[in-house]
XYZ file of C-alpha atoms in Angstrom:
53
model
C 97.756 155.258 113.267
C 99.383 152.526 111.179
C 100.627 149.990 113.689
C 101.913 147.723 110.915
C 104.586 150.278 110.008
C 106.003 150.381 113.563
C 107.982 147.213 112.996
C 106.792 145.323 116.045
C 108.142 141.816 116.274
C 105.857 138.972 115.325
C 105.230 135.938 117.458
C 106.806 132.621 116.525
C 103.640 131.186 115.058
C 102.064 128.015 116.290
C 105.220 126.282 117.504
C 104.608 124.192 120.629
C 106.540 125.281 123.701
C 107.517 121.744 124.649
C 107.403 118.182 123.369
C 105.028 115.614 124.788
C 106.613 112.693 126.598
C 104.461 110.166 124.728
C 104.244 111.772 121.297
C 104.093 109.412 118.291
C 107.551 108.786 116.877
C 109.449 108.847 120.161
C 111.285 105.970 121.811
C 108.386 105.233 124.165
C 105.780 105.379 121.377
C 107.321 104.557 117.980
C 105.405 104.959 114.723
C 103.366 101.971 113.604
C 102.730 100.748 117.149
C 99.187 102.039 117.539
C 96.643 99.481 118.730
C 93.840 98.437 116.424
C 90.312 99.702 116.901
C 89.170 96.301 118.179
C 91.851 96.329 120.894
C 90.842 99.837 121.971
C 87.168 98.924 122.168
C 87.933 95.766 124.149
C 90.070 97.744 126.587
C 87.381 100.419 127.031
C 84.684 97.794 127.611
C 86.860 96.011 130.189
C 87.524 99.281 132.007
C 83.825 100.205 131.996
C 82.887 96.791 133.337
C 85.546 96.985 136.038
C 84.454 100.468 137.155
C 80.764 99.521 137.236
C 81.371 96.741 139.791
């Protein structure tokens, strides 16, 4: 049986169902406001040190 000829509707593709609240480009997280790698590493080290105490 040729199921392609039945004319079944296709899904909408890979469109997300909702938008993230903190997606890049929004009011809370505008483009160009990402922290540098050094800032991220410093924050991770501080958190690891705090949790190890």
